[in-house]
Coordinates of C-alpha atoms and ligand atoms in Angstrom, one line a residue:
X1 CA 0.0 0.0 0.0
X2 CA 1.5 3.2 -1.5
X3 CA 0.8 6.5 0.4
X4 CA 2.2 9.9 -1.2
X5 CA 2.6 12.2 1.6
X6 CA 2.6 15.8 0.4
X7 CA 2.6 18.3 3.5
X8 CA 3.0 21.8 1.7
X9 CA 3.5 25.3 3.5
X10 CA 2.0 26.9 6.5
X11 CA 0.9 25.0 9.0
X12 CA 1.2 21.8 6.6
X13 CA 4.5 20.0 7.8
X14 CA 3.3 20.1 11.6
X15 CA 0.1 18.8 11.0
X16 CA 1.3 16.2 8.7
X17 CA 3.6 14.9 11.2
X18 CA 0.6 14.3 13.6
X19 CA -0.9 12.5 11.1
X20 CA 1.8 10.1 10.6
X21 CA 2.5 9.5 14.3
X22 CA -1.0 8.2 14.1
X23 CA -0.3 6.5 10.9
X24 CA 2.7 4.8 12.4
X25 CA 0.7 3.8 16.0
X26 CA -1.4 2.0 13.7
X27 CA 1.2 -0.3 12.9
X28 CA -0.1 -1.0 9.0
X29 CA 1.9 -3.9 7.4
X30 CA 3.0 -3.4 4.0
X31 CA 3.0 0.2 4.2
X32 CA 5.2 2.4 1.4
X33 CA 5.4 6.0 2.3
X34 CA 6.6 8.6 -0.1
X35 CA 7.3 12.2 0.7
X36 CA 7.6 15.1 -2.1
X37 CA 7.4 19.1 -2.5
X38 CA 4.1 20.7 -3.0
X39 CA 2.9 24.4 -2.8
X40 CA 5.4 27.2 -1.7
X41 CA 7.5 24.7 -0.5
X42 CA 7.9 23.7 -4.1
X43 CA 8.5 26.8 -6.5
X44 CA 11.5 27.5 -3.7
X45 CA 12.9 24.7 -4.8
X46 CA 11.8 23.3 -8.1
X47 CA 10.6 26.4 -9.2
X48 CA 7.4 25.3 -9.5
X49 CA 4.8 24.0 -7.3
X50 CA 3.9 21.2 -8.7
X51 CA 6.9 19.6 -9.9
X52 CA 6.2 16.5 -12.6
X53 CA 8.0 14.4 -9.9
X54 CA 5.5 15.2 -7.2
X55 CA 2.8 14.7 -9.9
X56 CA 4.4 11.6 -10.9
X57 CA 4.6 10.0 -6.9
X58 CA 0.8 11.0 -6.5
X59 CA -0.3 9.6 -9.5
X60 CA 2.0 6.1 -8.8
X61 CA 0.5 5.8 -5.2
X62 CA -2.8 4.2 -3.8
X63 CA -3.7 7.5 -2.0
X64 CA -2.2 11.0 -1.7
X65 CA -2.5 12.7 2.0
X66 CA -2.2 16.3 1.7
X67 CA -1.7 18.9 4.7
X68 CA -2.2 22.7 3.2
X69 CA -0.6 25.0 0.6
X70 CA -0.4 29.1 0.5
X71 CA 2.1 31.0 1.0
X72 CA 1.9 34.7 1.7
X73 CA 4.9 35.3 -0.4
X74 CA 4.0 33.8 -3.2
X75 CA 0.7 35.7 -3.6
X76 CA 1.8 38.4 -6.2
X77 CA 3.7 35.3 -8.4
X78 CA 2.0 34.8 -11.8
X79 CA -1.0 32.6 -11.2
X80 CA 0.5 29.2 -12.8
X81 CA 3.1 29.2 -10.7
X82 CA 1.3 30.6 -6.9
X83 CA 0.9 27.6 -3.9
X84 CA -2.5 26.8 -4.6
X85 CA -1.8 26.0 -8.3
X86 CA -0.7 22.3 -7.0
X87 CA -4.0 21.7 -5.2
X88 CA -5.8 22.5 -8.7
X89 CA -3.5 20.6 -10.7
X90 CA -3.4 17.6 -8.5
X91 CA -7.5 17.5 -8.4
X92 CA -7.6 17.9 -12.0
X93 CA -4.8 15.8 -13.3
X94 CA -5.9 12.8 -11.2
X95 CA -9.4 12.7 -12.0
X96 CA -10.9 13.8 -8.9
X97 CA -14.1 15.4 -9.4
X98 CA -15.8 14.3 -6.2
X99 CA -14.8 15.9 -2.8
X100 CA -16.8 14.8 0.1
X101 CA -16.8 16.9 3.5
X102 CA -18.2 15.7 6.1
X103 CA -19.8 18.0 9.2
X104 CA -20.6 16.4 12.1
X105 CA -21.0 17.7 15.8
X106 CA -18.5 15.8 18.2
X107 CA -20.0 15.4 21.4
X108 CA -19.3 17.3 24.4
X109 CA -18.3 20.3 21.0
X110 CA -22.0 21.9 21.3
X111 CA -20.6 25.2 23.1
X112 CA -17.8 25.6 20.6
X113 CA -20.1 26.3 18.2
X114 CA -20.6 29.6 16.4
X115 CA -24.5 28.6 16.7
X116 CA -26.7 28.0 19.9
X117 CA -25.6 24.0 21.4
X118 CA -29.7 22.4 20.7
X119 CA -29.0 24.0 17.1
X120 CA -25.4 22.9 16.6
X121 CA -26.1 19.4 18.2
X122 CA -28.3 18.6 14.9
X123 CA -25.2 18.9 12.6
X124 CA -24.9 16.4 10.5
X125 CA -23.9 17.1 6.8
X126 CA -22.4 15.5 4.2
X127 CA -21.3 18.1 1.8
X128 CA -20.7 16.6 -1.8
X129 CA -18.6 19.3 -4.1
X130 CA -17.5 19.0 -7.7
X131 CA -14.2 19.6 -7.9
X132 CA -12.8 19.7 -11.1
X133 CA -15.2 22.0 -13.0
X134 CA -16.7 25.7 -12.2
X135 CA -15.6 29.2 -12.4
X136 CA -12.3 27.1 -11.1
X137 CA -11.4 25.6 -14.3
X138 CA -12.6 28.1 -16.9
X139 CA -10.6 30.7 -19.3
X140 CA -9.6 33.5 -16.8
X141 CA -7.7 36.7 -17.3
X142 CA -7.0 40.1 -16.7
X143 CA -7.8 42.8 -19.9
X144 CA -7.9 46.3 -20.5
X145 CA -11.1 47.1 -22.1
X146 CA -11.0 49.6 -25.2
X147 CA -11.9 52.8 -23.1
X148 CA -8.7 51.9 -20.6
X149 CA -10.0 50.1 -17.3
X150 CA -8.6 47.1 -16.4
X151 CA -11.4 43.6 -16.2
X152 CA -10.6 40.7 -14.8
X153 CA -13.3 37.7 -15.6
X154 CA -13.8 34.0 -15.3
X155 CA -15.9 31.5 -17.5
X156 CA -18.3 29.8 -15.1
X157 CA -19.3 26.5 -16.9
X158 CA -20.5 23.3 -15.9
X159 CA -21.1 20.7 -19.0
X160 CA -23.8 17.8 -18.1
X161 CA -21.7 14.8 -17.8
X162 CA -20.0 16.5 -15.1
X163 CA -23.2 17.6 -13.2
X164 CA -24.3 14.1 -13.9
X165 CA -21.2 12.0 -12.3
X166 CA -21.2 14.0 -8.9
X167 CA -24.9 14.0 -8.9
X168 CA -24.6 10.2 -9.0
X169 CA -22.0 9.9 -6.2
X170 CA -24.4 12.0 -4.1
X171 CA -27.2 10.1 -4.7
X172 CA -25.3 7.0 -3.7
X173 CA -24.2 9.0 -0.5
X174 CA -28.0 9.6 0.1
X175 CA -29.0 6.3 -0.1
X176 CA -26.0 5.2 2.2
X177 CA -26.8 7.8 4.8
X178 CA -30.7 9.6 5.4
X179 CA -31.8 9.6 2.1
X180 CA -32.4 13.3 1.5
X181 CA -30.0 15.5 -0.7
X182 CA -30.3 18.7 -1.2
X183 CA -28.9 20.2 -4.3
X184 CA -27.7 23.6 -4.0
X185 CA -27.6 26.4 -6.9
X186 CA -28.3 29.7 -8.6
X187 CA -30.5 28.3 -11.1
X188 CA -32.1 32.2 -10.5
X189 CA -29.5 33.7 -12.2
X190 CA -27.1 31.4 -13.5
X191 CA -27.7 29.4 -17.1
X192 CA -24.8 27.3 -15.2
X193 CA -26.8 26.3 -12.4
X194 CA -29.8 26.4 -14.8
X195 CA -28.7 23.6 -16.2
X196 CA -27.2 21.9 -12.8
X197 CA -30.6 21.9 -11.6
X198 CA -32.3 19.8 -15.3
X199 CA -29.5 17.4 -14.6
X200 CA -29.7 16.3 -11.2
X201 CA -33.4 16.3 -11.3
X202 CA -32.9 14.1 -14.9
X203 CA -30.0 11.9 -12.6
X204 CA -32.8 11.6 -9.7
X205 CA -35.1 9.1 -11.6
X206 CA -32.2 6.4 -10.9
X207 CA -32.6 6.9 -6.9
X208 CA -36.7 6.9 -6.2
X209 CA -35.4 5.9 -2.7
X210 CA -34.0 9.4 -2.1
X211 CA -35.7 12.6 -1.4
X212 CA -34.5 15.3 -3.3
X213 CA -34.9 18.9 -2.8
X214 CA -33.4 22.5 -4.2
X215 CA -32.2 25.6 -2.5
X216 CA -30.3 28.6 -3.5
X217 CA -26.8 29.0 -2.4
X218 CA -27.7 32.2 -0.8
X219 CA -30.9 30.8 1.1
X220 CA -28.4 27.7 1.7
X221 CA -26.0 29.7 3.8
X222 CA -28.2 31.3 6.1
X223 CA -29.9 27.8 6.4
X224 CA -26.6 26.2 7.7
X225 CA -26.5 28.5 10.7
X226 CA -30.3 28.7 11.4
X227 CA -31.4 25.2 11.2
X228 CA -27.8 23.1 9.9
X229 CA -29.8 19.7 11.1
X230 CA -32.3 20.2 7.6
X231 CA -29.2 18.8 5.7
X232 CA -28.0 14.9 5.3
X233 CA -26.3 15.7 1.8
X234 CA -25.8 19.0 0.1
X235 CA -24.4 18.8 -3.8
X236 CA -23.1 21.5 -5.4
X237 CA -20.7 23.0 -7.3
X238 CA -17.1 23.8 -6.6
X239 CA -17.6 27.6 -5.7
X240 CA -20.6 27.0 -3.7
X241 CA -19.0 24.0 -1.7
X242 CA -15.9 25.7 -1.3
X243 CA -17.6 28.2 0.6
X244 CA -20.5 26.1 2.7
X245 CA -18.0 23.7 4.0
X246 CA -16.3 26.2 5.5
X247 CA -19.3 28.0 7.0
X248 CA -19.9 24.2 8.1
X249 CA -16.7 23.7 9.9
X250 CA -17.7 26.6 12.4
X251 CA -21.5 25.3 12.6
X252 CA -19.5 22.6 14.3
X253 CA -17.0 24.5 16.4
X254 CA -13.5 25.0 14.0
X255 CA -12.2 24.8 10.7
X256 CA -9.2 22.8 12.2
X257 CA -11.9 20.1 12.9
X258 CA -13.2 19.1 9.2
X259 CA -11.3 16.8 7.6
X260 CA -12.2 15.8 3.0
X261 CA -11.9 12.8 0.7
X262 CA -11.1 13.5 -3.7
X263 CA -11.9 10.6 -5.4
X264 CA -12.7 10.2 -9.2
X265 CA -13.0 7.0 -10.7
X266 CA -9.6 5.3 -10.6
X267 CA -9.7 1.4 -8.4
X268 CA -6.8 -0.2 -7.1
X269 CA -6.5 -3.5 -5.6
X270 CA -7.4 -1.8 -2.3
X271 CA -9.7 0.9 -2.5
X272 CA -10.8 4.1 -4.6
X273 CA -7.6 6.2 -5.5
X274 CA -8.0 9.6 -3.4
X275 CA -6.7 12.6 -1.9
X276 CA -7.4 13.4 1.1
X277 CA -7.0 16.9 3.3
X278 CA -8.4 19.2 5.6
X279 CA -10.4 21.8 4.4
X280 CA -8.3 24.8 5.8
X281 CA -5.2 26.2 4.4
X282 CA -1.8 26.5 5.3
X283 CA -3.0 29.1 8.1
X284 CA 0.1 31.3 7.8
X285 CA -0.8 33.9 10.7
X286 CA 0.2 30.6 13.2
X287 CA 2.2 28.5 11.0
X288 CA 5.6 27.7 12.7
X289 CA 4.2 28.3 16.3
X290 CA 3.2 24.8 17.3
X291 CA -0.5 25.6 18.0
X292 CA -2.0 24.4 14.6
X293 CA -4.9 22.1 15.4
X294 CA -4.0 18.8 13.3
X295 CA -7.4 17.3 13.9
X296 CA -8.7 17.7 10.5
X297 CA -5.6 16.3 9.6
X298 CA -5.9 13.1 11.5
X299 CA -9.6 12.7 10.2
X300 CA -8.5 13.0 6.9
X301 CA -6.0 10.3 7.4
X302 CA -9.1 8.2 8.4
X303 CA -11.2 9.3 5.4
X304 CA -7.7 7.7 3.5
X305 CA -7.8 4.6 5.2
X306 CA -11.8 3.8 4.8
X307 CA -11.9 4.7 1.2
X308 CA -8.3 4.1 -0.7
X309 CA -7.5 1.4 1.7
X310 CA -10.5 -0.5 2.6
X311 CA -9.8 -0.2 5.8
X312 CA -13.1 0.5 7.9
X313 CA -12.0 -0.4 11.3
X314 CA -8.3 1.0 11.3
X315 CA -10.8 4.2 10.1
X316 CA -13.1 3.9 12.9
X317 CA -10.4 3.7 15.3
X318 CA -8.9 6.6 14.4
X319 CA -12.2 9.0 14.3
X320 CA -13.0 7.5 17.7
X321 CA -9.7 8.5 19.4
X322 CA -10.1 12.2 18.2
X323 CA -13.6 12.2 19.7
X324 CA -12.4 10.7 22.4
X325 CA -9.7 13.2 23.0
X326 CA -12.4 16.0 22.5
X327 CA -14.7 14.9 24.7
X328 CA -11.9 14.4 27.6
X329 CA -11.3 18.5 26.8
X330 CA -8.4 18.5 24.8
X331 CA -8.7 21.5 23.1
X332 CA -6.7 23.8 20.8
X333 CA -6.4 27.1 20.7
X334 CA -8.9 27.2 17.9
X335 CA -11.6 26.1 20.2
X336 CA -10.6 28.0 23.1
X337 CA -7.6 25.7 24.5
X338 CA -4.7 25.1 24.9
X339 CA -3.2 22.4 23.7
X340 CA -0.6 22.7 21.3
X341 CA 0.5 20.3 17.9
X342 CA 1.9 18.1 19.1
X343 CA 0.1 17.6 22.4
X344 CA -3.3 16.8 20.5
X345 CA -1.1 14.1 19.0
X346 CA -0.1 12.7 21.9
X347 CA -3.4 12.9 23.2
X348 CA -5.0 10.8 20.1
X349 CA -2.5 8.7 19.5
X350 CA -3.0 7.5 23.5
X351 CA -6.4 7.0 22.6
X352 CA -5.8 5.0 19.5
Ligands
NAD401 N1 -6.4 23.1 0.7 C1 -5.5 24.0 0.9 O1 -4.3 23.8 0.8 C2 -6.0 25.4 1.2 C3 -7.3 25.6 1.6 C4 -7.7 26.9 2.0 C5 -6.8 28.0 1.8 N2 -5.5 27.7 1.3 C6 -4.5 28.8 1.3 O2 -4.0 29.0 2.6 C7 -3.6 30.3 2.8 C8 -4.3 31.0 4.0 O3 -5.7 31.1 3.7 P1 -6.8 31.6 4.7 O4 -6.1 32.4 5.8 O5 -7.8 32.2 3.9 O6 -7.4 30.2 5.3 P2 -6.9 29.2 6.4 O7 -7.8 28.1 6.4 O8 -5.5 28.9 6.1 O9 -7.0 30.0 7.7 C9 -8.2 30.7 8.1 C10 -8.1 30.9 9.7 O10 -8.3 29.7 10.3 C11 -7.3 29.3 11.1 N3 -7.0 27.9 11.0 C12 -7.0 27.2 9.8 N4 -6.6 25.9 10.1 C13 -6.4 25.8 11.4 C14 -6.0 24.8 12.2 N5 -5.8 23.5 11.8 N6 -5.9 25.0 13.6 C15 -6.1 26.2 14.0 N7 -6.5 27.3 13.3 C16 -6.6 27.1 12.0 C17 -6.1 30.2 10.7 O11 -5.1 30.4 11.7 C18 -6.8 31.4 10.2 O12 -7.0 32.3 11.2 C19 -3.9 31.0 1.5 O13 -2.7 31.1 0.7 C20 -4.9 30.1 0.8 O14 -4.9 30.2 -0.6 C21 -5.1 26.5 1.0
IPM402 C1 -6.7 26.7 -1.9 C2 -7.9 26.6 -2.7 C3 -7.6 26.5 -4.2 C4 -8.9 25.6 -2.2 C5 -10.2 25.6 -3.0 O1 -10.7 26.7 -3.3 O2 -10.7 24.6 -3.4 C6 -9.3 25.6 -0.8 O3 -10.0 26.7 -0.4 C7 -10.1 24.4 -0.4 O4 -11.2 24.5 0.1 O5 -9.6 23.3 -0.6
MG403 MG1 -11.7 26.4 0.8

């Protein structure tokens, strides 16, 4: 079992190495690690951030665990070569259109919450984003129009194969979890979310056994902090999940708490191929100061072992010793704390 481990900038390399301390508790036979540069980290080095070589061990493994890229110096770089260009060009050159982030109160969490504890204690989302389409992926520049002011625009396209293979994966989600999705769009406005909206509804006639339903993005939001419990699965489109999940991760008390999964089509003898990362970034006001929470880390490492690795239990384990850890108060400073790093990798990997 081949894992590429790709920490990045920021906060990335500490988190990461939480992650593998809980990685190595679990003893795993068989296990091939591979380290390479990604993000920042990178273009210092390679002079690009994301080198074919890092491409090349991501693409050869049977999952990719990623900790965070973004570096503040790198910000005014041309765009192909900034941090966050290797995030894009990993999800896109390996096929992963389906990014699945979970939301789900920990209990004992309910008064971390940004919301009142009855509310947050209803959480319970499974947010399904496409991930290789969008405003993400379209032609983008910067012009001078003819009467000299400078535009900058971005093609917002979705094509309906593409709303039609994550529409499936959430419908499968659906039926695996409450059976109710929630598709969420702009159909309002949008001729791209005009035609999001035909397609799932077209996709739906596969799953009778779900209940599906529509919302704007905009009525979406404000439902995710008045009544977050409505939701079992929300689909929608990489802007619009970009955005929820994190709204999401503060429904439930942190963004250092909400761990994803990538996966596209690819099977290996073990699992579906994925990458798999928290949802933050490389959270450069604290990087380097030992108090990044690696939590979503460590989740993310479970996500990796349920769905590249097939294995459920090892998963299980881990996602109960980080609720276990919660629950016994170890907190970082992102939820009031003050646990460092490292000690909330002590404290889950003694609870493994
Ligand atoms: N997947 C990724 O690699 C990814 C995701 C989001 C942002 N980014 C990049 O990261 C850089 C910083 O972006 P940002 O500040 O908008 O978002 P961010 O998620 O990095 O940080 C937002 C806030 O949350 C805090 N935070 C995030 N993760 C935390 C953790 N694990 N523990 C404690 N606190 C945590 C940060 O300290 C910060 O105050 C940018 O360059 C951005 O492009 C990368
Ligand atoms: C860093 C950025 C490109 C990325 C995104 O927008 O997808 C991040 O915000 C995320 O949520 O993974
Ligand atoms: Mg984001």
């Amino acid at each position: 079992m081949k894992i590429a481990l790709l920490a990045g900038d920021g906060i990335g390399p500490e988190i990461m190495a939480q992650a593998r301390r809980v990685l190595d508790a679990l003893e795993l036979s068989d296990l091939d690690l591979a380290e390479a540069d990604v993000g920042g980290a990178a273009y210092r080095k390679h002079g690009h951030p994301l080198p074919d070589e890092t491409l090349a061990i991501a693409r050869d493994a049977d999952a990719v665990l990623f900790g965070a890229v973004g570096d503040p110096g790198c910000d005014n770089l041309e765009r192909h070569l900034r941090p966050e260009q290797a995030i894009l060009g990993l999800r896109s050159n390996l096929g992963l259109f389906a990014n699945l982030r979970p939301a789900k109160m920990f209990p004992g969490l309910e008064d971390m919450s940004g919301l009142k504890p009855e509310i947050a204690r209803e959480i319970d989302v499974l947010i399904v984003r496409e991930l290789n389409g969008d405003v993400y992926f379209g032609e983008k520049a910067m012009r001078v129009l003819d009467d000299g002011r400078r535009q900058g625009y971005d093609f917002m396209s979705y094509a309906e194969d593409e709303v039609r293979r994550i529409a499936h994966v959430a419908f499968r989600a659906a039926q695996g979890r409450g059976g109710k999705l929630c598709s969420v769009d702009k159909a309002n406005v949008l001729e791209t979310s005009q035609l999001w909206r035909e397609v799932v509804i077209e996709t739906a006639a596969d799953y009778p056994d779900v209940e599906l339903s529509h919302m704007y993005v905009d009525n979406a939001a404000m439902q995710m902090v008045r009544n977050p419990g409505q939701f079992d699965v929300i689909v929608t489109g990489n802007l619009f999940g970009d955005i929820l999940s994190d709204q999401a991760s503060m429904c439930v008390g942190s963004i250092g708490l909400l761990a994803s999964a990538s996966l596209g089509e690819r099977q290996t003898q073990y699992g579906t191929f994925g990458m798999y990362e928290p949802i933050h970034g490389s959270a450069p006001d604290i990087a380097g100061q030992g108090k990044a929470n690696p939590m979503a880390m460590i989740l993310s490492l479970a996500m990796l072992l349920r769905h590249s690795l097939g294995l459920e239990d090892k998963a299980a384990q881990v996602e109960a010793a980080v609720a276990k850890a919660l629950e016994d108060g170890v907190l970082g400073g992102d939820l009031g704390g003050t646990a460092g790093t490292a000690e909330i990798g002590d404290a889950v990997v003694a609870r493994l």
